[in-house]
Amino acid sequence: MPLWRAISEDEPGPKWAGLFHEYWPDYRRWWLREGDAARPSYLDSRRALATHMPEIVPIYDHLCELAGGGDQAARFLSFHIPPPYLSGCSQAIWPGREPVMVRNYDYAPNAFDSLILRTRWQGRTVMGVSDGLWGLVDGVNDAGLAVSLTFGGRRIVGEGFGVPIILRYVLQTCTTAEEAGAALARIPTHMSYNVTALDRKRRYLTAMLSPDRPTIVTHAAVATNHQENVEWVSHARFTATVERERFLLQRLTLHRDPEEKFIGAFLKPPLYSTAFAYGFGTLYTAVYRPRKGQMEVRWPGTTWTQSLSDFAEGVRHVEVPGVAV
């Protein structure tokens, strides 16, 4: 039964340092799985951050100090050219009056933070599901901007950043979907991802990031695990990315489900996956209401609600179908 935690710390401090030292041994093994020489140097990594995301370099430097100042830890925290990794995921914007983003995160349960993190770094309150201990796979900020990612279904690996740190940057520095789209279009990514942004005024976009071609910014309300066309056929077939996209588009256009029914569909097939024996299944469903500064993390039979203004630290043991207890 997976253990989830919710932790709040306005500025990087002892709570974050404790998390880092707890998670670092596993992250270090992952970071070095292709050998130390396969990862960029500290100087190259920090230089890349300063070039493409200068506003968050002070946060990065502080986190490196809290992590103990080690070379490998600092290189890892930069998220610059990390080892390749794949996920599933589905996400969509519900077309009602209140801005709502819903997403499933499909990944391996033993390579996941299981952590909801609320921060107030540099005066900007951000809340979301953690990856890499300061990156995010989805989240919302106090300007009323929510973002979420899916893997883009392409094998190409290039010289760029892991997408969780890009999402952290967007939520630290952007206030609207338009600003998020501009940032996503210019920051280099190491693999292909689809990032959907939704703001408090219900403006939204989906940016298709790739390491080898310009970012494509679209008005798509749905993203699964391919971009304009399916390029990795076996992955698409295994993850049913086309079928999930079609299902969501039908829910948005043909049926126009009420909000709760639309959210509920994410906890059932074909969107909900229990394929953990093959590498990844649905670890959680997230619901973001950026105008209200609220998020829900849902599992079958369980909902954990959090708010930017009333965040409750705590732990939850949750049942994830298909994950061994």
CSV table of C-alpha atoms in Angstrom, one decimal:
chain,number,residue,atom,x,y,z
A,1,MET,CA,0.0,0.0,0.0
A,2,PRO,CA,1.9,3.1,-1.2
A,3,LEU,CA,2.6,5.9,1.3
A,4,TRP,CA,2.0,9.5,0.1
A,5,ARG,CA,3.1,12.6,2.0
A,6,ALA,CA,2.1,16.2,1.8
A,7,ILE,CA,4.8,18.6,2.9
A,8,SER,CA,4.9,22.5,3.1
A,9,GLU,CA,8.0,24.6,3.5
A,10,ASP,CA,8.0,28.3,2.5
A,11,GLU,CA,11.7,28.5,1.9
A,12,PRO,CA,14.1,25.6,1.3
A,13,GLY,CA,15.2,24.4,4.7
A,14,PRO,CA,15.4,21.4,7.0
A,15,LYS,CA,12.3,19.6,5.6
A,16,TRP,CA,13.6,19.7,2.1
A,17,ALA,CA,17.1,18.7,3.2
A,18,GLY,CA,15.6,15.7,5.0
A,19,LEU,CA,13.7,14.7,1.9
A,20,PHE,CA,16.8,15.0,-0.2
A,21,HIS,CA,18.9,12.8,2.1
A,22,GLU,CA,16.1,10.2,2.2
A,23,TYR,CA,15.6,10.0,-1.5
A,24,TRP,CA,19.2,10.7,-2.7
A,25,PRO,CA,20.5,7.1,-2.7
A,26,ASP,CA,17.8,5.9,-5.1
A,27,TYR,CA,18.1,9.0,-7.3
A,28,ARG,CA,21.9,8.7,-7.3
A,29,ARG,CA,21.7,5.1,-8.6
A,30,TRP,CA,19.3,6.3,-11.4
A,31,TRP,CA,21.4,9.4,-12.2
A,32,LEU,CA,24.5,7.2,-12.6
A,33,ARG,CA,23.0,4.2,-14.3
A,34,GLU,CA,24.8,5.0,-17.6
A,35,GLY,CA,28.0,6.0,-15.7
A,36,ASP,CA,29.2,9.2,-14.3
A,37,ALA,CA,30.8,10.4,-17.5
A,38,ALA,CA,27.4,10.2,-19.3
A,39,ARG,CA,26.1,13.1,-17.3
A,40,PRO,CA,27.2,16.7,-17.8
A,41,SER,CA,29.7,18.4,-15.5
A,42,TYR,CA,28.5,20.7,-12.7
A,43,LEU,CA,29.8,23.8,-14.5
A,44,ASP,CA,28.1,22.9,-17.7
A,45,SER,CA,24.9,22.1,-15.8
A,46,ARG,CA,24.8,25.4,-13.9
A,47,ARG,CA,25.7,27.3,-17.0
A,48,ALA,CA,22.8,25.8,-18.9
A,49,LEU,CA,20.4,26.7,-16.0
A,50,ALA,CA,21.8,30.3,-16.0
A,51,THR,CA,21.3,30.5,-19.7
A,52,HIS,CA,17.8,29.2,-20.0
A,53,MET,CA,16.2,29.6,-16.6
A,54,PRO,CA,18.2,32.3,-14.8
A,55,GLU,CA,15.4,33.3,-12.4
A,56,ILE,CA,15.6,30.0,-10.5
A,57,VAL,CA,19.4,29.7,-10.2
A,58,PRO,CA,19.3,31.2,-6.7
A,59,ILE,CA,16.9,28.4,-5.7
A,60,TYR,CA,19.1,25.8,-7.3
A,61,ASP,CA,22.2,27.1,-5.5
A,62,HIS,CA,20.4,27.1,-2.1
A,63,LEU,CA,19.2,23.5,-2.7
A,64,CYS,CA,22.7,22.4,-3.6
A,65,GLU,CA,23.9,23.7,-0.3
A,66,LEU,CA,21.1,21.9,1.6
A,67,ALA,CA,22.0,18.7,-0.3
A,68,GLY,CA,25.5,19.0,1.1
A,69,GLY,CA,27.3,20.6,-1.8
A,70,GLY,CA,28.4,17.4,-3.5
A,71,ASP,CA,29.2,17.3,-7.2
A,72,GLN,CA,26.9,14.5,-8.2
A,73,ALA,CA,24.0,15.9,-6.2
A,74,ALA,CA,24.4,19.3,-7.8
A,75,ARG,CA,24.5,17.8,-11.2
A,76,PHE,CA,21.4,15.8,-10.5
A,77,LEU,CA,19.5,18.8,-9.1
A,78,SER,CA,20.1,20.7,-12.4
A,79,PHE,CA,18.1,18.1,-14.3
A,80,HIS,CA,20.3,18.9,-17.3
A,81,ILE,CA,20.5,16.0,-19.7
A,82,PRO,CA,19.3,13.4,-17.3
A,83,PRO,CA,19.0,9.7,-18.2
A,84,PRO,CA,16.0,9.0,-20.5
A,85,TYR,CA,12.8,8.0,-18.9
A,86,LEU,CA,9.3,7.1,-20.1
A,87,SER,CA,5.8,7.5,-18.7
A,88,GLY,CA,2.2,7.1,-19.8
A,89,CYS,CA,-0.3,9.8,-18.8
A,90,SER,CA,-3.5,11.4,-20.1
A,91,GLN,CA,-4.7,15.0,-19.4
A,92,ALA,CA,-7.6,17.2,-20.5
A,93,ILE,CA,-9.3,20.5,-19.9
A,94,TRP,CA,-12.9,20.1,-18.8
A,95,PRO,CA,-15.0,22.6,-20.9
A,96,GLY,CA,-17.3,23.9,-18.1
A,97,ARG,CA,-17.5,27.4,-16.6
A,98,GLU,CA,-14.9,26.8,-13.9
A,99,PRO,CA,-11.4,26.1,-15.2
A,100,VAL,CA,-10.5,22.5,-14.5
A,101,MET,CA,-7.6,20.3,-15.6
A,102,VAL,CA,-7.7,16.6,-15.0
A,103,ARG,CA,-4.8,14.2,-15.5
A,104,ASN,CA,-3.6,10.6,-14.9
A,105,TYR,CA,0.0,10.0,-14.2
A,106,ASP,CA,1.2,6.6,-15.3
A,107,TYR,CA,4.7,5.5,-14.2
A,108,ALA,CA,6.6,2.9,-12.2
A,109,PRO,CA,5.7,3.0,-8.5
A,110,ASN,CA,9.2,2.3,-7.3
A,111,ALA,CA,10.6,5.3,-9.2
A,112,PHE,CA,8.2,8.0,-7.9
A,113,ASP,CA,8.4,10.5,-5.0
A,114,SER,CA,4.7,10.0,-3.9
A,115,LEU,CA,4.9,13.6,-2.5
A,116,ILE,CA,2.7,16.6,-2.7
A,117,LEU,CA,4.9,19.6,-2.1
A,118,ARG,CA,3.9,23.2,-1.3
A,119,THR,CA,6.6,25.9,-1.5
A,120,ARG,CA,6.7,29.7,-1.4
A,121,TRP,CA,10.1,30.1,-3.0
A,122,GLN,CA,11.0,33.6,-4.1
A,123,GLY,CA,7.5,34.8,-2.9
A,124,ARG,CA,5.6,32.6,-5.4
A,125,THR,CA,3.4,29.9,-3.8
A,126,VAL,CA,3.5,26.6,-5.8
A,127,MET,CA,1.8,23.3,-5.0
A,128,GLY,CA,2.0,20.1,-7.0
A,129,VAL,CA,3.2,16.5,-7.3
A,130,SER,CA,7.0,16.3,-6.9
A,131,ASP,CA,9.6,14.7,-9.1
A,132,GLY,CA,13.3,14.9,-8.4
A,133,LEU,CA,12.4,16.7,-5.1
A,134,TRP,CA,12.0,20.2,-6.7
A,135,GLY,CA,10.7,19.4,-10.1
A,136,LEU,CA,7.0,18.8,-10.7
A,137,VAL,CA,5.0,16.5,-13.0
A,138,ASP,CA,1.9,18.7,-12.4
A,139,GLY,CA,1.1,21.7,-10.2
A,140,VAL,CA,-0.6,25.1,-9.7
A,141,ASN,CA,0.6,28.5,-8.5
A,142,ASP,CA,-0.9,31.5,-6.7
A,143,ALA,CA,-1.3,33.4,-10.0
A,144,GLY,CA,-3.9,30.8,-11.0
A,145,LEU,CA,-1.8,28.9,-13.5
A,146,ALA,CA,-1.8,25.0,-13.6
A,147,VAL,CA,0.4,22.8,-15.8
A,148,SER,CA,0.7,19.1,-16.4
A,149,LEU,CA,2.9,16.8,-18.5
A,150,THR,CA,2.6,13.7,-20.6
A,151,PHE,CA,5.4,11.8,-22.4
A,152,GLY,CA,5.4,12.7,-26.1
A,153,GLY,CA,6.0,9.2,-27.6
A,154,ARG,CA,9.3,9.8,-29.4
A,155,ARG,CA,12.6,8.0,-28.9
A,156,ILE,CA,14.9,11.0,-29.7
A,157,VAL,CA,17.1,12.1,-26.8
A,158,GLY,CA,18.9,15.4,-27.0
A,159,GLU,CA,20.7,18.1,-25.0
A,160,GLY,CA,18.1,19.8,-22.8
A,161,PHE,CA,16.5,19.6,-19.4
A,162,GLY,CA,14.3,17.0,-17.8
A,163,VAL,CA,10.7,18.3,-18.1
A,164,PRO,CA,9.9,18.3,-14.3
A,165,ILE,CA,12.4,21.2,-13.8
A,166,ILE,CA,10.9,23.0,-16.7
A,167,LEU,CA,7.4,22.8,-15.1
A,168,ARG,CA,8.9,24.1,-11.8
A,169,TYR,CA,10.4,27.1,-13.8
A,170,VAL,CA,7.0,27.8,-15.5
A,171,LEU,CA,5.1,27.8,-12.2
A,172,GLN,CA,7.8,29.9,-10.5
A,173,THR,CA,7.9,32.6,-13.2
A,174,CYS,CA,4.7,32.6,-15.3
A,175,THR,CA,1.2,33.8,-14.5
A,176,THR,CA,-0.8,33.0,-17.7
A,177,ALA,CA,-1.1,30.2,-20.2
A,178,GLU,CA,0.4,32.5,-22.8
A,179,GLU,CA,3.5,33.2,-20.7
A,180,ALA,CA,3.8,29.5,-20.0
A,181,GLY,CA,3.6,28.7,-23.8
A,182,ALA,CA,6.4,31.3,-24.5
A,183,ALA,CA,8.7,29.7,-21.8
A,184,LEU,CA,8.0,26.2,-23.0
A,185,ALA,CA,8.8,27.2,-26.6
A,186,ARG,CA,12.3,28.4,-25.7
A,187,ILE,CA,13.6,26.1,-23.0
A,188,PRO,CA,15.4,23.0,-24.5
A,189,THR,CA,14.1,19.6,-23.4
A,190,HIS,CA,16.0,16.3,-23.4
A,191,MET,CA,13.0,14.3,-24.6
A,192,SER,CA,9.6,14.8,-26.2
A,193,TYR,CA,6.8,15.8,-23.9
A,194,ASN,CA,3.4,17.4,-24.1
A,195,VAL,CA,2.7,20.1,-21.5
A,196,THR,CA,-0.8,21.5,-21.0
A,197,ALA,CA,-1.2,24.9,-19.3
A,198,LEU,CA,-4.5,26.3,-18.0
A,199,ASP,CA,-5.0,29.7,-16.3
A,200,ARG,CA,-7.6,31.3,-14.1
A,201,LYS,CA,-9.3,33.0,-17.1
A,202,ARG,CA,-9.8,29.5,-18.7
A,203,ARG,CA,-7.2,30.2,-21.4
A,204,TYR,CA,-5.3,27.0,-22.2
A,205,LEU,CA,-2.7,25.5,-24.5
A,206,THR,CA,-0.7,22.4,-25.1
A,207,ALA,CA,2.9,22.7,-26.0
A,208,MET,CA,4.5,19.7,-27.8
A,209,LEU,CA,8.2,19.8,-26.7
A,210,SER,CA,11.0,18.0,-28.6
A,211,PRO,CA,14.8,18.0,-28.4
A,212,ASP,CA,15.3,18.0,-32.2
A,213,ARG,CA,12.7,20.4,-33.5
A,214,PRO,CA,10.9,23.6,-32.5
A,215,THR,CA,8.1,23.4,-29.9
A,216,ILE,CA,4.6,23.2,-31.4
A,217,VAL,CA,2.1,25.3,-29.3
A,218,THR,CA,-1.5,24.2,-29.9
A,219,HIS,CA,-5.0,24.9,-28.6
A,220,ALA,CA,-5.5,21.2,-27.9
A,221,ALA,CA,-7.5,20.5,-24.8
A,222,VAL,CA,-6.4,16.8,-24.7
A,223,ALA,CA,-2.9,15.3,-24.6
A,224,THR,CA,-1.9,11.6,-24.3
A,225,ASN,CA,1.4,10.0,-25.4
A,226,HIS,CA,2.0,11.1,-29.0
A,227,GLN,CA,2.3,14.5,-30.7
A,228,GLU,CA,0.9,15.4,-34.1
A,229,ASN,CA,1.4,11.9,-35.4
A,230,VAL,CA,2.3,8.5,-33.9
A,231,GLU,CA,6.0,8.0,-34.4
A,232,TRP,CA,6.8,5.2,-32.0
A,233,VAL,CA,4.3,2.6,-33.1
A,234,SER,CA,5.0,-0.1,-30.5
A,235,HIS,CA,4.9,2.4,-27.6
A,236,ALA,CA,1.6,3.8,-29.0
A,237,ARG,CA,0.1,0.4,-29.3
A,238,PHE,CA,1.2,-0.7,-25.8
A,239,THR,CA,0.0,2.5,-24.1
A,240,ALA,CA,-3.2,2.8,-26.3
A,241,THR,CA,-2.4,6.5,-26.7
A,242,VAL,CA,-4.6,7.0,-29.7
A,243,GLU,CA,-7.5,5.2,-28.2
A,244,ARG,CA,-7.2,7.3,-25.0
A,245,GLU,CA,-7.0,10.5,-27.0
A,246,ARG,CA,-10.1,9.5,-29.0
A,247,PHE,CA,-12.0,8.6,-25.8
A,248,LEU,CA,-11.3,12.0,-24.2
A,249,LEU,CA,-12.2,13.9,-27.3
A,250,GLN,CA,-15.5,12.1,-27.5
A,251,ARG,CA,-16.1,13.0,-23.8
A,252,LEU,CA,-15.4,16.7,-24.6
A,253,THR,CA,-17.3,17.0,-27.9
A,254,LEU,CA,-20.0,14.3,-28.3
A,255,HIS,CA,-21.1,13.8,-24.7
A,256,ARG,CA,-20.2,16.9,-22.8
A,257,ASP,CA,-20.0,15.1,-19.5
A,258,PRO,CA,-20.8,17.0,-16.2
A,259,GLU,CA,-17.6,17.8,-14.3
A,260,GLU,CA,-17.8,14.9,-11.8
A,261,LYS,CA,-18.6,12.3,-14.5
A,262,PHE,CA,-15.7,13.6,-16.6
A,263,ILE,CA,-13.3,13.3,-13.7
A,264,GLY,CA,-14.6,9.9,-12.8
A,265,ALA,CA,-13.8,8.6,-16.3
A,266,PHE,CA,-10.1,9.0,-15.4
A,267,LEU,CA,-10.4,6.3,-12.7
A,268,LYS,CA,-11.8,3.7,-15.2
A,269,PRO,CA,-10.5,2.0,-18.4
A,270,PRO,CA,-9.4,3.0,-21.0
A,271,LEU,CA,-7.8,5.9,-19.2
A,272,TYR,CA,-6.9,4.1,-15.9
A,273,SER,CA,-4.2,1.5,-16.3
A,274,THR,CA,-3.0,-1.3,-14.0
A,275,ALA,CA,-0.2,-2.4,-16.2
A,276,PHE,CA,2.5,-2.1,-13.5
A,277,ALA,CA,3.9,-5.6,-14.4
A,278,TYR,CA,4.9,-4.1,-17.8
A,279,GLY,CA,6.6,-1.0,-16.3
A,280,PHE,CA,3.9,1.5,-15.4
A,281,GLY,CA,0.3,2.0,-14.5
A,282,THR,CA,-1.8,4.9,-13.2
A,283,LEU,CA,-0.3,6.1,-9.9
A,284,TYR,CA,-2.9,8.8,-9.3
A,285,THR,CA,-5.5,11.1,-10.9
A,286,ALA,CA,-5.1,14.8,-10.2
A,287,VAL,CA,-7.7,17.5,-10.5
A,288,TYR,CA,-6.6,21.2,-10.7
A,289,ARG,CA,-8.8,24.2,-10.2
A,290,PRO,CA,-6.4,27.1,-10.8
A,291,ARG,CA,-8.9,29.9,-10.2
A,292,LYS,CA,-9.5,28.5,-6.7
A,293,GLY,CA,-5.9,27.5,-6.1
A,294,GLN,CA,-7.0,23.9,-5.3
A,295,MET,CA,-6.0,20.4,-6.2
A,296,GLU,CA,-7.3,17.0,-5.6
A,297,VAL,CA,-5.3,13.7,-5.8
A,298,ARG,CA,-7.7,10.8,-6.4
A,299,TRP,CA,-7.4,7.1,-6.3
A,300,PRO,CA,-10.3,4.6,-6.5
A,301,GLY,CA,-12.3,5.2,-3.3
A,302,THR,CA,-10.0,8.0,-1.9
A,303,THR,CA,-9.6,11.7,-2.5
A,304,TRP,CA,-7.0,14.0,-1.0
A,305,THR,CA,-7.9,17.7,-1.3
A,306,GLN,CA,-5.3,20.5,-0.9
A,307,SER,CA,-5.3,24.2,-1.2
A,308,LEU,CA,-2.6,26.8,-1.7
A,309,SER,CA,-4.1,28.9,1.1
A,310,ASP,CA,-5.0,26.1,3.4
A,311,PHE,CA,-2.5,23.3,2.8
A,312,ALA,CA,-2.6,20.4,5.3
A,313,GLU,CA,0.6,18.4,5.8
A,314,GLY,CA,0.1,14.7,6.4
A,315,VAL,CA,0.5,11.2,5.2
A,316,ARG,CA,-1.9,8.8,3.4
A,317,HIS,CA,-1.7,5.1,2.8
A,318,VAL,CA,-3.6,4.6,-0.5
A,319,GLU,CA,-4.6,1.5,-2.5
A,320,VAL,CA,-3.4,1.6,-6.1
A,321,PRO,CA,-5.0,-1.3,-8.1
A,322,GLY,CA,-2.2,-3.5,-9.5
A,323,VAL,CA,0.5,-2.3,-7.0
A,324,ALA,CA,1.6,-5.0,-4.5
A,325,VAL,CA,0.9,-4.2,-0.9
